[in-house]
mmCIF file with all atom_site columns, C-alpha atoms in Angstrom:
data_model
loop_
_atom_site.group_PDB
_atom_site.id
_atom_site.type_symbol
_atom_site.label_atom_id
_atom_site.label_alt_id
_atom_site.label_comp_id
_atom_site.label_asym_id
_atom_site.label_entity_id
_atom_site.label_seq_id
_atom_site.pdbx_PDB_ins_code
_atom_site.Cartn_x
_atom_site.Cartn_y
_atom_site.Cartn_z
_atom_site.occupancy
_atom_site.B_iso_or_equiv
_atom_site.pdbx_formal_charge
_atom_site.auth_seq_id
_atom_site.auth_comp_id
_atom_site.auth_asym_id
_atom_site.auth_atom_id
_atom_site.pdbx_PDB_model_num
ATOM 1  C CA . UNK A 1 1  ? 0.000  0.000  0.000  1.00 54.00 ? 649 UNK A CA 1
ATOM 2  C CA . UNK A 1 2  ? 2.850  2.383  0.780  1.00 55.00 ? 650 UNK A CA 1
ATOM 3  C CA . UNK A 1 3  ? 4.075  2.380  -2.815 1.00 56.00 ? 651 UNK A CA 1
ATOM 4  C CA . UNK A 1 4  ? 0.705  3.656  -4.041 1.00 57.00 ? 652 UNK A CA 1
ATOM 5  C CA . UNK A 1 5  ? 0.509  6.383  -1.401 1.00 56.00 ? 653 UNK A CA 1
ATOM 6  C CA . UNK A 1 6  ? 3.865  8.045  -2.006 1.00 57.00 ? 654 UNK A CA 1
ATOM 7  C CA . UNK A 1 7  ? 3.760  11.132 -4.172 1.00 56.00 ? 655 UNK A CA 1
ATOM 8  C CA . UNK A 1 8  ? 6.966  11.758 -6.111 1.00 56.00 ? 656 UNK A CA 1
ATOM 9  C CA . UNK A 1 9  ? 9.349  13.594 -6.106 1.00 57.00 ? 657 UNK A CA 1
ATOM 10 C CA . UNK A 1 10 ? 10.877 13.020 -2.714 1.00 71.00 ? 658 UNK A CA 1
ATOM 11 C CA . UNK A 1 11 ? 13.807 11.403 -0.922 1.00 82.00 ? 659 UNK A CA 1
ATOM 12 C CA . UNK A 1 12 ? 13.595 8.761  1.749  1.00 86.00 ? 660 UNK A CA 1
ATOM 13 C CA . UNK A 1 13 ? 16.231 7.372  4.104  1.00 90.00 ? 661 UNK A CA 1
ATOM 14 C CA . UNK A 1 14 ? 15.824 3.919  5.648  1.00 92.00 ? 662 UNK A CA 1
ATOM 15 C CA . UNK A 1 15 ? 17.710 3.888  8.973  1.00 92.00 ? 663 UNK A CA 1
ATOM 16 C CA . UNK A 1 16 ? 18.352 0.557  10.694 1.00 91.00 ? 664 UNK A CA 1
ATOM 17 C CA . UNK A 1 17 ? 19.166 0.431  14.410 1.00 89.00 ? 665 UNK A CA 1
ATOM 18 C CA . UNK A 1 18 ? 20.316 -2.276 16.829 1.00 88.00 ? 666 UNK A CA 1
ATOM 19 C CA . UNK A 1 19 ? 20.233 -2.569 20.587 1.00 84.00 ? 667 UNK A CA 1
ATOM 20 C CA . UNK A 1 20 ? 23.374 -2.261 22.704 1.00 82.00 ? 668 UNK A CA 1
ATOM 21 C CA . UNK A 1 21 ? 23.900 -6.003 23.142 1.00 82.00 ? 669 UNK A CA 1
ATOM 22 C CA . UNK A 1 22 ? 26.899 -7.388 21.295 1.00 83.00 ? 670 UNK A CA 1
ATOM 23 C CA . UNK A 1 23 ? 29.924 -5.648 19.821 1.00 88.00 ? 671 UNK A CA 1
ATOM 24 C CA . UNK A 1 24 ? 29.759 -2.364 17.918 1.00 88.00 ? 672 UNK A CA 1
ATOM 25 C CA . UNK A 1 25 ? 30.788 -4.235 14.760 1.00 91.00 ? 673 UNK A CA 1
ATOM 26 C CA . UNK A 1 26 ? 27.981 -6.795 15.153 1.00 91.00 ? 674 UNK A CA 1
ATOM 27 C CA . UNK A 1 27 ? 25.388 -4.105 15.901 1.00 89.00 ? 675 UNK A CA 1
ATOM 28 C CA . UNK A 1 28 ? 26.425 -2.079 12.883 1.00 91.00 ? 676 UNK A CA 1
ATOM 29 C CA . UNK A 1 29 ? 26.119 -5.145 10.642 1.00 93.00 ? 677 UNK A CA 1
ATOM 30 C CA . UNK A 1 30 ? 22.719 -6.108 12.091 1.00 91.00 ? 678 UNK A CA 1
ATOM 31 C CA . UNK A 1 31 ? 21.349 -2.595 11.706 1.00 92.00 ? 679 UNK A CA 1
ATOM 32 C CA . UNK A 1 32 ? 22.551 -2.409 8.083  1.00 93.00 ? 680 UNK A CA 1
ATOM 33 C CA . UNK A 1 33 ? 20.897 -5.769 7.361  1.00 94.00 ? 681 UNK A CA 1
ATOM 34 C CA . UNK A 1 34 ? 17.620 -4.437 8.832  1.00 93.00 ? 682 UNK A CA 1
ATOM 35 C CA . UNK A 1 35 ? 17.794 -1.339 6.644  1.00 93.00 ? 683 UNK A CA 1
ATOM 36 C CA . UNK A 1 36 ? 18.644 -3.425 3.563  1.00 95.00 ? 684 UNK A CA 1
ATOM 37 C CA . UNK A 1 37 ? 15.659 -5.741 4.137  1.00 94.00 ? 685 UNK A CA 1
ATOM 38 C CA . UNK A 1 38 ? 13.258 -2.807 4.269  1.00 92.00 ? 686 UNK A CA 1
ATOM 39 C CA . UNK A 1 39 ? 14.952 -1.299 1.197  1.00 92.00 ? 687 UNK A CA 1
ATOM 40 C CA . UNK A 1 40 ? 14.411 -4.553 -0.728 1.00 93.00 ? 688 UNK A CA 1
ATOM 41 C CA . UNK A 1 41 ? 10.783 -4.726 0.390  1.00 93.00 ? 689 UNK A CA 1
ATOM 42 C CA . UNK A 1 42 ? 10.123 -1.161 -0.796 1.00 90.00 ? 690 UNK A CA 1
ATOM 43 C CA . UNK A 1 43 ? 11.713 -1.872 -4.182 1.00 91.00 ? 691 UNK A CA 1
ATOM 44 C CA . UNK A 1 44 ? 9.647  -5.077 -4.460 1.00 93.00 ? 692 UNK A CA 1
ATOM 45 C CA . UNK A 1 45 ? 6.543  -3.012 -3.682 1.00 90.00 ? 693 UNK A CA 1
ATOM 46 C CA . UNK A 1 46 ? 7.264  -0.819 -6.705 1.00 88.00 ? 694 UNK A CA 1
ATOM 47 C CA . UNK A 1 47 ? 9.227  2.145  -5.367 1.00 85.00 ? 695 UNK A CA 1
ATOM 48 C CA . UNK A 1 48 ? 12.060 3.542  -7.474 1.00 85.00 ? 696 UNK A CA 1
ATOM 49 C CA . UNK A 1 49 ? 15.354 2.422  -5.938 1.00 87.00 ? 697 UNK A CA 1
ATOM 50 C CA . UNK A 1 50 ? 16.854 5.852  -6.618 1.00 85.00 ? 698 UNK A CA 1
ATOM 51 C CA . UNK A 1 51 ? 14.341 7.529  -4.295 1.00 84.00 ? 699 UNK A CA 1
ATOM 52 C CA . UNK A 1 52 ? 15.958 6.345  -1.102 1.00 85.00 ? 700 UNK A CA 1
ATOM 53 C CA . UNK A 1 53 ? 19.049 5.100  0.671  1.00 91.00 ? 701 UNK A CA 1
ATOM 54 C CA . UNK A 1 54 ? 19.550 2.484  3.388  1.00 93.00 ? 702 UNK A CA 1
ATOM 55 C CA . UNK A 1 55 ? 21.954 2.984  6.264  1.00 92.00 ? 703 UNK A CA 1
ATOM 56 C CA . UNK A 1 56 ? 22.706 1.060  9.437  1.00 91.00 ? 704 UNK A CA 1
ATOM 57 C CA . UNK A 1 57 ? 23.732 3.069  12.481 1.00 90.00 ? 705 UNK A CA 1
ATOM 58 C CA . UNK A 1 58 ? 24.209 0.262  15.014 1.00 88.00 ? 706 UNK A CA 1
ATOM 59 C CA . UNK A 1 59 ? 23.344 1.267  18.564 1.00 85.00 ? 707 UNK A CA 1
ATOM 60 C CA . UNK A 1 60 ? 25.130 4.606  18.241 1.00 68.00 ? 708 UNK A CA 1
ATOM 61 C CA . UNK A 1 61 ? 22.182 6.981  18.385 1.00 57.00 ? 709 UNK A CA 1
ATOM 62 C CA . UNK A 1 62 ? 18.622 6.745  19.531 1.00 52.00 ? 710 UNK A CA 1
ATOM 63 C CA . UNK A 1 63 ? 15.882 9.301  20.007 1.00 53.00 ? 711 UNK A CA 1
ATOM 64 C CA . UNK A 1 64 ? 14.241 7.611  22.978 1.00 56.00 ? 712 UNK A CA 1
ATOM 65 C CA . UNK A 1 65 ? 16.202 5.272  25.232 1.00 56.00 ? 713 UNK A CA 1
ATOM 66 C CA . UNK A 1 66 ? 12.976 3.715  26.558 1.00 46.00 ? 714 UNK A CA 1
ATOM 67 C CA . UNK A 1 67 ? 11.962 2.415  23.134 1.00 54.00 ? 715 UNK A CA 1
ATOM 68 C CA . UNK A 1 68 ? 13.536 -0.726 21.706 1.00 63.00 ? 716 UNK A CA 1
ATOM 69 C CA . UNK A 1 69 ? 16.420 0.197  19.447 1.00 70.00 ? 717 UNK A CA 1
ATOM 70 C CA . UNK A 1 70 ? 15.859 -2.869 17.265 1.00 80.00 ? 718 UNK A CA 1
ATOM 71 C CA . UNK A 1 71 ? 13.981 -0.967 14.601 1.00 82.00 ? 719 UNK A CA 1
ATOM 72 C CA . UNK A 1 72 ? 13.983 0.664  11.221 1.00 85.00 ? 720 UNK A CA 1
ATOM 73 C CA . UNK A 1 73 ? 12.978 4.288  10.815 1.00 86.00 ? 721 UNK A CA 1
ATOM 74 C CA . UNK A 1 74 ? 11.864 5.845  7.525  1.00 85.00 ? 722 UNK A CA 1
ATOM 75 C CA . UNK A 1 75 ? 12.720 9.515  7.112  1.00 86.00 ? 723 UNK A CA 1
ATOM 76 C CA . UNK A 1 76 ? 10.813 11.141 4.249  1.00 82.00 ? 724 UNK A CA 1
ATOM 77 C CA . UNK A 1 77 ? 12.014 14.469 2.855  1.00 81.00 ? 725 UNK A CA 1
ATOM 78 C CA . UNK A 1 78 ? 9.702  16.408 0.589  1.00 73.00 ? 726 UNK A CA 1
ATOM 79 C CA . UNK A 1 79 ? 11.329 19.751 1.380  1.00 66.00 ? 727 UNK A CA 1
ATOM 80 C CA . UNK A 1 80 ? 13.648 20.362 -1.572 1.00 53.00 ? 728 UNK A CA 1
ATOM 81 C CA . UNK A 1 81 ? 11.211 19.348 -4.256 1.00 48.00 ? 729 UNK A CA 1
ATOM 82 C CA . UNK A 1 82 ? 8.089  20.682 -2.559 1.00 46.00 ? 730 UNK A CA 1
ATOM 83 C CA . UNK A 1 83 ? 9.611  24.076 -1.852 1.00 43.00 ? 731 UNK A CA 1
ATOM 84 C CA . UNK A 1 84 ? 9.956  24.906 -5.530 1.00 45.00 ? 732 UNK A CA 1
ATOM 85 C CA . UNK A 1 85 ? 7.171  27.178 -6.711 1.00 43.00 ? 733 UNK A CA 1
ATOM 86 C CA . UNK A 1 86 ? 6.062  28.097 -3.206 1.00 38.00 ? 734 UNK A CA 1
ATOM 87 C CA . UNK A 1 87 ? 5.946  31.787 -2.445 1.00 36.00 ? 735 UNK A CA 1
ATOM 88 C CA . UNK A 1 88 ? 5.737  33.249 1.037  1.00 35.00 ? 736 UNK A CA 1
ATOM 89 C CA . UNK A 1 89 ? 4.067  36.618 1.338  1.00 32.00 ? 737 UNK A CA 1
#
């Protein structure tokens, strides 16, 4: 459903995270694998591969320590493309 809802043009970043268990190297690898899996699923759903990137950040940063860090976050940026043609008065 997501593929049909997204209005182009835009950029999207798929960010994989891991929890703090294990070594930094292992967590970085696991988080990259999470991001890659979501990337593949989005491409399979019909999204243009050039619209987004996938990055694993391990357990290095988190917005909320109380939430499980084993997750993937999608960051959607419409700003550059959407700002064109907009006038502020």
